[in-house]
Amino acid sequence: MVAPHLAAIFTKFQTLSTSDHASVVSMNIFVALLCACIVIGHLLEENRWMNESITALIIGLFTGVVILLISDGRSSHLLVFSEDLFFIYLLPPIIFNAGFQVKKKQFFHNFVTIMLFGAVGTLISCTVISLGVISFFKEMDIGSLDIGDFLAIGAMFAATDSVCTLQVLSQDETPLLYSLVFGESVVNDATSVVLFNAIQSFDLTNTNPKIALEFFGKFLYLFLASTVLGVVVGLFSAYIIKKLYFGRHSTDREFALMMLMAYLSYIMAELFYLSGILTVFFCGIVMSHYTWHNVTESSRVTTKHAFATLSFVAETFIFLYVGMDALDIEKWRFVNDRISFPSPFSRMQLVQNQIPFTGLVMAGRAAFVFPLSFLSNLAKKSAGEKISFREQIIIWWAGLMRGAVSMALAYNQFTSAGHTQLRGNAIMITSTISIVLFSTVVFGLMTKPLIRFVLPQPKATTSMLSDQSSPKSMEAPFLGSGLDSFDDSFVGIHRPDSIRALLTTPAHTVHYYWRKFDNAFMRPMFGGRGFVPFVPGSPTERSEHNISQWQ
């Protein structure tokens, strides 16, 4: 009587053990592939065509082919996609590091243009893509999709890839383009996710002016509340570290607190159904402006490299998985019921589906880049600050790449736990993967040569100099001249004496008044450059002593 139960329990433990061992083997192979991506990316560092994203995609594709052959066409990837894995663990370090390392002077100098492109432009692009998809899908028999699905597709394909932007543009060679495209891509990702969440929270089958007004109000609430939450958490972390000064006893504690507070901002946003992307991005900006200057010298170096490393590994992980998932047999089987393996017929159908989507992505981006650039130039009097037509072409092209956010939103809308059983959903997933692959490889490969062709001699002005207050440049805070890079831009600037003058020169005037407020109220309370805590015998005291020697 007992023997059969014991045998059943033993068999179950054997199954669990086999399953655990298979997971360990998969993780070993995946980690080895990550290492291979890093090594090959290093070897191709000087190549003007390749970057880590493309390298990871190609390695992922090659690995997927090998796994398909070994498994007799049953599977192409080692791990099953999980939205929680992406949104909770992989995306936060990428977006936080983007805010933490951003050159704030460049970002806020072009803040109005960045918000125009990132927020208003995303809404325009989503609208154009959604209208195009509705017309395109009428010609295809892929199942029933409602207006919510069409708007979700628009939000999916309106999301640019900030990861690739970092790799194809250079902060030193094209600072203005880098600032605009990178800043826009982060705000764009946040706006796309906020828009996507707003679409999912409304029943859009019966639309009317009231529903449209409520939808717009929900969008604004999510956008503003997410930003405020990120700023509040960042300031709270700066205040705690400044007042308690953990570095006098342990630099590990202040570094751990910075990392956990950054992650807490993202989790709190998800808890309150806000946009974690927007929250953690602005938390990163605030932490780099205040908190980072309140920690010890060794913690500054540690945080800079730790956040950058976590972001880099997460980016590589995502693109490696996307490469393998492109050959997922389960999705291709539902694209065409007559095939069980990606055949020439399925590849032809893929091309037919991809061409309209790619055209819509290009049209949606062109619909806002050129008109909004024209509007932005109207508010700028100096010719050096205006966005030239050549630069507009680069901004349009560099933002055509689609990546991890588009993938995650597609999985959220059209799959259940990474799997799909409907043909229409499978077509959307495979089309999204194809767009990500095509745009990353083709547009990514062509961006650097296009920049060299269109802008053979990028101009470098004094307003585009390195931002000393950013964690990106490590020497300035330690050897500092006592001047913040923000302050340099206000020398000789005429302060407006009317509202009209304020509107015609918004960037300089906002910077000027913000700097006065920051120095008078914010930095004395929350710390920052020039207001670091002073404790006898601390690393800060030694740092100040070294600076006095240099001076």
XYZ file of C-alpha atoms in Angstrom:
551
model
C 0.000 0.000 0.000
C 2.789 2.384 0.925
C 5.121 1.163 -1.809
C 3.082 2.542 -4.748
C 2.870 5.971 -3.082
C 6.608 5.984 -2.451
C 7.238 4.973 -6.055
C 4.991 7.782 -7.310
C 6.728 10.318 -5.090
C 10.146 9.090 -6.237
C 9.083 9.341 -9.889
C 7.825 12.899 -9.309
C 11.110 13.907 -7.684
C 12.984 12.395 -10.631
C 10.887 14.466 -13.043
C 11.501 17.626 -11.023
C 15.201 16.848 -10.873
C 15.341 16.342 -14.650
C 13.431 19.576 -15.205
C 15.730 21.512 -12.857
C 18.788 20.052 -14.572
C 17.438 21.083 -17.987
C 16.915 24.627 -16.674
C 20.472 24.704 -15.327
C 21.810 23.523 -18.702
C 19.773 26.212 -20.514
C 21.043 28.916 -18.181
C 24.638 27.751 -18.616
C 24.329 27.950 -22.397
C 22.615 31.344 -22.257
C 25.254 32.833 -19.952
C 27.980 31.425 -22.222
C 26.272 33.120 -25.178
C 26.190 36.408 -23.263
C 29.929 36.093 -22.725
C 30.386 35.365 -26.445
C 28.397 38.520 -27.315
C 30.658 40.625 -25.095
C 33.861 39.132 -26.523
C 32.759 39.437 -30.161
C 31.401 42.930 -29.528
C 34.816 43.910 -28.169
C 36.571 42.500 -31.226
C 34.225 44.495 -33.472
C 34.577 47.691 -31.421
C 36.349 49.557 -34.217
C 33.919 48.377 -36.880
C 31.810 51.290 -38.075
C 28.987 48.991 -39.193
C 28.445 46.622 -36.273
C 27.392 47.217 -32.660
C 26.546 45.016 -29.662
C 22.826 44.915 -30.462
C 23.359 43.601 -33.978
C 26.009 41.177 -32.720
C 23.631 39.773 -30.082
C 20.820 39.463 -32.636
C 23.006 37.569 -35.107
C 24.355 35.237 -32.392
C 20.780 34.670 -31.229
C 19.650 33.805 -34.751
C 22.558 31.423 -35.241
C 21.880 29.773 -31.879
C 18.195 29.436 -32.750
C 19.065 27.627 -35.982
C 21.381 25.243 -34.112
C 18.723 24.488 -31.468
C 16.130 23.924 -34.199
C 18.390 21.392 -35.904
C 19.257 19.601 -32.651
C 15.617 19.436 -31.481
C 14.310 18.322 -34.900
C 12.339 21.548 -35.353
C 10.555 21.474 -31.995
C 12.114 24.555 -30.372
C 14.447 27.431 -31.176
C 15.129 29.090 -27.811
C 16.442 28.190 -24.394
C 14.083 30.323 -22.293
C 10.369 31.152 -22.481
C 9.649 34.868 -22.698
C 8.274 36.332 -19.490
C 6.792 39.820 -19.279
C 7.707 39.928 -15.586
C 11.332 39.111 -16.424
C 11.428 41.950 -18.931
C 9.445 44.667 -17.156
C 10.536 43.925 -13.573
C 14.187 42.884 -13.970
C 15.632 43.814 -17.377
C 14.049 47.145 -18.306
C 14.592 49.138 -15.037
C 18.435 49.095 -15.106
C 18.449 50.114 -18.794
C 16.158 53.119 -18.344
C 17.636 54.172 -14.992
C 21.155 54.156 -16.403
C 19.919 56.221 -19.348
C 18.730 58.911 -16.942
C 21.705 58.538 -14.609
C 24.312 58.935 -17.360
C 22.504 61.528 -19.478
C 24.257 64.851 -19.957
C 21.753 67.010 -18.157
C 22.891 70.257 -19.717
C 22.229 68.885 -23.197
C 18.964 67.235 -22.156
C 17.438 70.292 -20.495
C 18.896 72.721 -23.018
C 16.843 70.878 -25.649
C 14.055 69.924 -23.235
C 11.207 71.567 -25.170
C 12.232 69.936 -28.455
C 12.775 66.566 -26.757
C 9.317 66.674 -25.170
C 7.792 67.711 -28.498
C 9.383 64.743 -30.249
C 8.998 62.268 -27.369
C 5.432 63.023 -26.231
C 3.575 64.854 -29.016
C 5.521 63.030 -31.723
C 4.687 59.637 -30.246
C 0.973 60.481 -30.260
C 1.207 61.551 -33.926
C 3.167 58.426 -34.876
C 0.725 56.172 -33.006
C -2.212 57.790 -34.812
C -0.634 57.446 -38.274
C 0.369 53.802 -37.680
C -3.049 52.880 -36.215
C -4.921 54.397 -39.182
C -2.579 52.641 -41.605
C -2.974 49.297 -39.815
C -6.783 49.551 -39.949
C -6.635 50.080 -43.737
C -3.984 47.388 -44.201
C -5.741 44.726 -42.132
C -8.943 45.085 -44.137
C -7.046 43.451 -47.010
C -5.844 40.557 -44.842
C -7.730 37.676 -43.309
C -5.983 37.321 -39.951
C -8.887 37.111 -37.533
C -10.912 39.595 -35.543
C -9.135 42.624 -34.110
C -11.000 45.492 -32.445
C -10.186 49.193 -32.270
C -8.261 48.617 -29.016
C -5.963 46.155 -30.794
C -5.324 48.595 -33.635
C -4.446 51.410 -31.206
C -2.234 49.005 -29.237
C -0.397 48.136 -32.467
C 0.107 51.850 -33.072
C 1.593 52.268 -29.579
C 3.796 49.180 -30.092
C 5.365 50.347 -33.328
C 5.622 53.967 -32.192
C 8.121 52.906 -29.486
C 11.699 53.533 -30.641
C 14.742 51.674 -29.333
C 16.860 53.776 -26.965
C 19.380 50.936 -26.637
C 20.404 51.049 -30.303
C 20.405 54.842 -30.258
C 23.114 54.817 -27.608
C 25.263 52.599 -29.810
C 24.872 54.194 -33.239
C 25.266 57.840 -32.172
C 28.230 59.418 -30.418
C 27.948 62.001 -27.639
C 31.303 63.464 -28.656
C 30.965 63.514 -32.461
C 27.302 64.604 -32.731
C 26.277 65.985 -29.314
C 23.143 67.783 -30.524
C 21.853 64.769 -32.446
C 22.699 62.439 -29.566
C 20.880 64.661 -27.092
C 17.768 64.992 -29.252
C 17.479 61.396 -30.457
C 18.458 59.765 -27.179
C 16.294 62.069 -25.045
C 13.384 61.640 -27.417
C 13.745 57.847 -27.488
C 13.536 57.545 -23.691
C 10.538 59.894 -23.440
C 9.075 58.079 -26.452
C 9.359 54.682 -24.738
C 7.720 56.043 -21.607
C 4.950 57.725 -23.623
C 4.331 54.550 -25.629
C 3.984 52.461 -22.468
C 1.721 55.072 -20.823
C -0.376 55.222 -24.004
C -0.502 51.422 -24.194
C -1.630 51.166 -20.550
C -4.279 53.837 -21.116
C -5.580 51.943 -24.169
C -5.845 48.715 -22.161
C -7.699 50.429 -19.317
C -10.526 51.721 -21.544
C -13.288 49.981 -23.477
C -12.813 51.596 -26.865
C -15.396 49.561 -28.777
C -17.935 52.380 -28.353
C -16.047 55.645 -28.610
C -17.549 59.081 -28.035
C -16.193 62.548 -27.130
C -16.528 61.819 -23.402
C -14.478 58.610 -23.679
C -11.858 60.435 -25.762
C -11.621 63.221 -23.162
C -11.311 60.702 -20.313
C -8.641 58.836 -22.272
C -6.609 62.013 -22.785
C -7.010 62.913 -19.108
C -5.825 59.456 -18.072
C -2.797 59.805 -20.318
C -1.834 63.179 -18.829
C -2.344 61.878 -15.288
C -0.098 58.854 -15.880
C 2.575 61.008 -17.515
C 2.700 63.718 -14.846
C 2.227 61.449 -11.825
C 5.000 59.113 -13.003
C 7.403 62.042 -13.431
C 6.592 63.493 -10.000
C 7.046 60.106 -8.304
C 10.502 59.663 -9.856
C 11.588 63.139 -8.756
C 10.276 62.622 -5.205
C 12.048 59.277 -4.720
C 15.278 60.713 -6.129
C 15.151 63.704 -3.789
C 14.311 61.464 -0.821
C 17.376 59.303 -1.497
C 19.560 62.432 -1.753
C 18.208 63.814 1.528
C 18.736 60.553 3.456
C 22.294 60.015 2.206
C 23.202 63.670 2.803
C 21.853 63.750 6.357
C 22.963 60.312 7.553
C 26.160 60.098 5.472
C 26.555 56.318 5.398
C 30.031 56.643 3.901
C 31.603 57.459 7.265
C 31.114 53.794 8.243
C 30.508 51.820 5.038
C 30.514 52.790 1.383
C 28.680 49.543 0.646
C 25.610 50.814 2.491
C 25.300 54.060 0.547
C 25.800 52.237 -2.754
C 23.211 49.598 -1.772
C 20.775 52.324 -0.718
C 21.167 54.162 -4.028
C 20.533 50.982 -6.007
C 17.541 49.917 -3.932
C 15.975 53.381 -3.939
C 16.309 53.513 -7.721
C 14.595 50.148 -8.051
C 11.984 51.172 -5.463
C 10.911 54.074 -7.662
C 10.137 51.662 -10.499
C 8.298 49.176 -8.276
C 6.260 51.936 -6.633
C 5.196 53.184 -10.057
C 3.999 49.693 -10.973
C 2.251 49.432 -7.596
C 0.274 52.614 -8.273
C -0.369 51.653 -11.944
C 1.885 54.414 -13.265
C 4.655 54.321 -15.876
C 7.738 52.738 -14.314
C 9.856 53.770 -17.312
C 9.167 57.478 -16.872
C 9.501 57.248 -13.087
C 12.862 55.488 -13.037
C 14.234 57.723 -15.821
C 13.592 60.952 -13.909
C 14.706 59.271 -10.691
C 18.028 58.591 -12.447
C 18.357 62.244 -13.503
C 17.629 63.513 -9.976
C 20.001 60.988 -8.392
C 22.829 61.977 -10.729
C 22.246 65.657 -9.954
C 21.959 65.372 -6.155
C 22.464 61.897 -4.644
C 25.587 60.989 -6.610
C 27.455 64.007 -5.275
C 26.536 63.139 -1.677
C 28.347 59.785 -1.589
C 32.041 59.107 -1.118
C 34.555 59.219 -3.918
C 34.834 55.433 -4.157
C 31.038 55.054 -4.245
C 30.826 57.489 -7.144
C 33.111 55.307 -9.209
C 31.298 52.149 -8.090
C 27.801 53.412 -8.858
C 28.787 54.760 -12.277
C 30.257 51.457 -13.443
C 27.764 49.191 -11.653
C 24.702 50.859 -13.200
C 26.336 50.912 -16.640
C 27.261 47.214 -16.362
C 23.770 46.130 -15.283
C 22.286 48.092 -18.177
C 24.725 46.598 -20.686
C 24.058 42.998 -19.595
C 20.291 43.536 -19.670
C 20.466 45.028 -23.185
C 22.562 42.130 -24.470
C 20.217 39.601 -22.838
C 17.174 41.125 -24.553
C 18.642 41.200 -28.058
C 20.062 37.702 -27.705
C 16.631 36.392 -26.792
C 14.912 38.294 -29.616
C 17.312 36.689 -32.096
C 16.442 33.184 -30.879
C 12.722 33.909 -30.622
C 12.611 34.970 -34.271
C 12.647 31.269 -35.216
C 10.054 30.133 -32.657
C 8.281 27.261 -34.396
C 5.110 27.594 -32.331
C 4.365 31.065 -33.674
C 5.263 30.204 -37.252
C 2.981 27.176 -37.133
C -0.010 29.437 -36.477
C 1.013 31.945 -39.149
C 0.292 29.265 -41.724
C -1.482 26.092 -40.669
C -0.014 24.185 -43.611
C 3.564 24.438 -42.419
C 5.362 23.239 -39.320
C 8.692 24.916 -40.057
C 9.624 28.351 -41.403
C 9.455 27.498 -45.120
C 9.997 29.656 -48.225
C 6.223 30.249 -48.287
C 6.203 31.556 -44.711
C 9.228 33.725 -45.423
C 7.460 35.213 -48.455
C 4.388 35.881 -46.330
C 6.640 37.430 -43.705
C 8.080 39.844 -46.287
C 4.585 40.734 -47.489
C 3.525 41.514 -43.901
C 6.728 43.347 -43.050
C 6.769 45.807 -45.952
C 3.535 47.622 -44.953
C 4.543 47.711 -41.264
C 7.983 49.094 -42.117
C 6.409 51.687 -44.397
C 3.996 52.724 -41.639
C 6.835 53.038 -39.123
C 8.778 55.274 -41.526
C 5.700 57.346 -42.404
C 4.653 57.690 -38.775
C 8.067 59.018 -37.800
C 8.304 61.378 -40.773
C 4.841 62.737 -39.887
C 6.187 64.394 -36.746
C 9.977 64.814 -37.128
C 9.904 67.336 -39.956
C 6.821 69.375 -38.899
C 7.868 69.520 -35.225
C 11.437 70.420 -36.202
C 10.016 73.324 -38.194
C 8.010 74.481 -35.164
C 11.026 74.084 -32.895
C 13.172 76.182 -35.237
C 10.608 78.997 -35.178
C 11.265 79.506 -31.458
C 15.048 79.696 -31.913
C 16.700 82.887 -33.108
C 20.279 81.626 -33.335
C 21.067 79.721 -36.528
C 23.460 77.481 -34.598
C 20.635 76.224 -32.380
C 18.248 75.400 -35.212
C 17.903 71.840 -36.490
C 19.091 71.763 -40.084
C 17.364 69.639 -42.728
C 20.360 67.284 -42.804
C 20.114 66.812 -39.045
C 16.370 66.212 -39.362
C 17.101 63.359 -41.768
C 19.455 61.763 -39.221
C 16.895 62.219 -36.420
C 14.234 60.584 -38.587
C 16.477 57.687 -39.605
C 18.057 57.009 -36.195
C 14.624 56.697 -34.591
C 13.369 54.039 -37.011
C 14.845 51.175 -34.997
C 12.421 49.123 -32.923
C 13.505 46.975 -29.981
C 12.707 45.528 -26.595
C 9.774 47.786 -25.667
C 7.929 46.971 -28.902
C 8.549 43.275 -28.266
C 7.314 43.423 -24.682
C 4.151 45.338 -25.607
C 3.430 42.876 -28.416
C 3.758 39.922 -26.035
C 1.553 41.708 -23.517
C -1.214 42.308 -26.056
C -1.108 39.167 -28.191
C 0.183 36.303 -26.027
C -0.568 34.574 -22.753
C 2.547 33.660 -20.706
C 4.651 33.889 -23.877
C 2.409 31.537 -25.901
C -0.303 32.168 -28.475
C -2.995 29.955 -29.933
C -4.612 32.358 -32.424
C -3.433 32.906 -35.977
C -3.952 36.674 -35.892
C -1.987 36.995 -32.671
C 0.800 34.798 -34.043
C 1.025 36.986 -37.161
C 1.357 40.086 -34.985
C 4.102 38.516 -32.847
C 6.107 37.262 -35.842
C 5.631 40.597 -37.625
C 6.877 42.492 -34.562
C 9.925 40.241 -34.259
C 10.617 40.702 -37.974
C 10.349 44.491 -37.711
C 12.712 44.502 -34.723
C 15.242 42.327 -36.581
C 14.993 44.244 -39.850
C 15.074 47.724 -38.325
C 17.902 46.950 -35.895
C 20.118 45.269 -38.467
C 19.395 47.335 -41.603
C 18.738 50.772 -40.099
C 21.344 50.178 -37.388
C 24.023 49.195 -39.907
C 23.310 52.196 -42.109
C 23.087 54.909 -39.427
C 26.821 55.538 -38.885
C 27.678 55.622 -42.614
C 24.643 57.875 -43.199
C 25.858 60.307 -40.528
C 29.306 60.433 -42.142
C 27.726 61.007 -45.559
C 25.097 63.583 -44.571
C 27.182 65.316 -41.859
C 30.816 64.845 -42.928
C 32.003 67.529 -40.492
C 29.723 67.653 -37.428
C 29.825 71.054 -35.855
C 30.893 71.370 -32.238
C 29.888 74.545 -30.417
C 30.682 75.730 -26.929
C 27.141 74.920 -25.850
C 27.787 71.282 -26.579
C 30.727 70.816 -24.253
C 30.868 67.988 -21.749
C 28.562 68.297 -18.740
C 30.751 68.260 -15.678
C 27.858 67.599 -13.327
C 27.046 64.283 -14.972
C 28.388 60.977 -13.675
C 29.597 60.300 -17.225
C 32.681 62.439 -16.710
C 34.464 61.322 -13.582
C 37.356 63.758 -13.420
C 35.488 67.055 -13.144
C 33.805 66.534 -9.740
C 37.104 65.474 -8.142
C 39.515 67.999 -9.647
C 36.741 70.529 -10.247
C 37.144 74.123 -11.060
C 34.322 75.049 -8.730
C 32.026 75.841 -11.646
C 29.041 73.879 -12.822
C 28.670 73.466 -16.544
C 25.144 74.805 -16.257
C 26.473 78.099 -14.989
C 28.768 78.608 -17.971
C 25.844 78.867 -20.344
C 24.350 81.880 -18.569
C 27.291 84.269 -18.922
C 26.288 87.190 -21.069
C 22.690 86.037 -21.550
C 20.173 88.846 -21.609
C 17.398 88.172 -19.115
C 13.938 88.934 -20.514
C 11.812 91.687 -19.050
C 8.499 90.543 -20.505
C 6.419 87.419 -20.985
C 6.862 87.688 -24.748
C 10.647 87.700 -24.387
C 10.412 84.693 -22.067
C 8.457 82.726 -24.674
C 10.830 83.597 -27.517
C 13.928 82.498 -25.574
C 12.585 79.781 -23.246
C 15.650 77.535 -22.923
C 18.139 80.067 -21.580
C 15.688 81.818 -19.285
C 14.305 78.629 -17.756
C 17.870 77.447 -17.173
C 18.810 80.718 -15.534
C 15.905 80.829 -13.087
C 16.166 77.135 -12.357
C 19.849 77.533 -11.494
C 19.076 80.386 -9.082
C 16.367 78.316 -7.398
C 18.580 75.212 -7.339
C 21.506 76.990 -5.681
C 19.335 78.893 -3.212
C 16.962 76.153 -2.036
C 17.442 72.688 -3.551
C 21.173 72.050 -3.162
C 21.447 73.291 0.431
C 18.704 70.832 1.379
C 19.392 67.833 -0.892
C 23.116 68.207 -1.547
C 24.761 68.003 -4.922
C 27.787 69.527 -6.558
C 29.340 72.065 -4.189
C 27.114 70.976 -1.277
C 28.595 67.572 -0.391
C 28.579 66.603 3.293
C 31.756 67.317 5.257
C 32.695 64.905 8.035
C 36.141 65.050 9.705
C 38.286 62.121 8.633
C 35.887 61.081 5.875
C 36.802 60.413 2.233
C 35.029 63.675 1.401
C 37.412 65.611 3.623
C 40.397 63.979 1.944
C 38.893 64.749 -1.459
C 38.425 68.419 -0.488
C 41.999 68.515 0.794
C 43.268 67.149 -2.528
C 41.220 69.719 -4.443
C 42.654 72.548 -2.356
C 46.137 71.284 -3.192
C 45.302 71.301 -6.902
C 43.989 74.835 -6.604
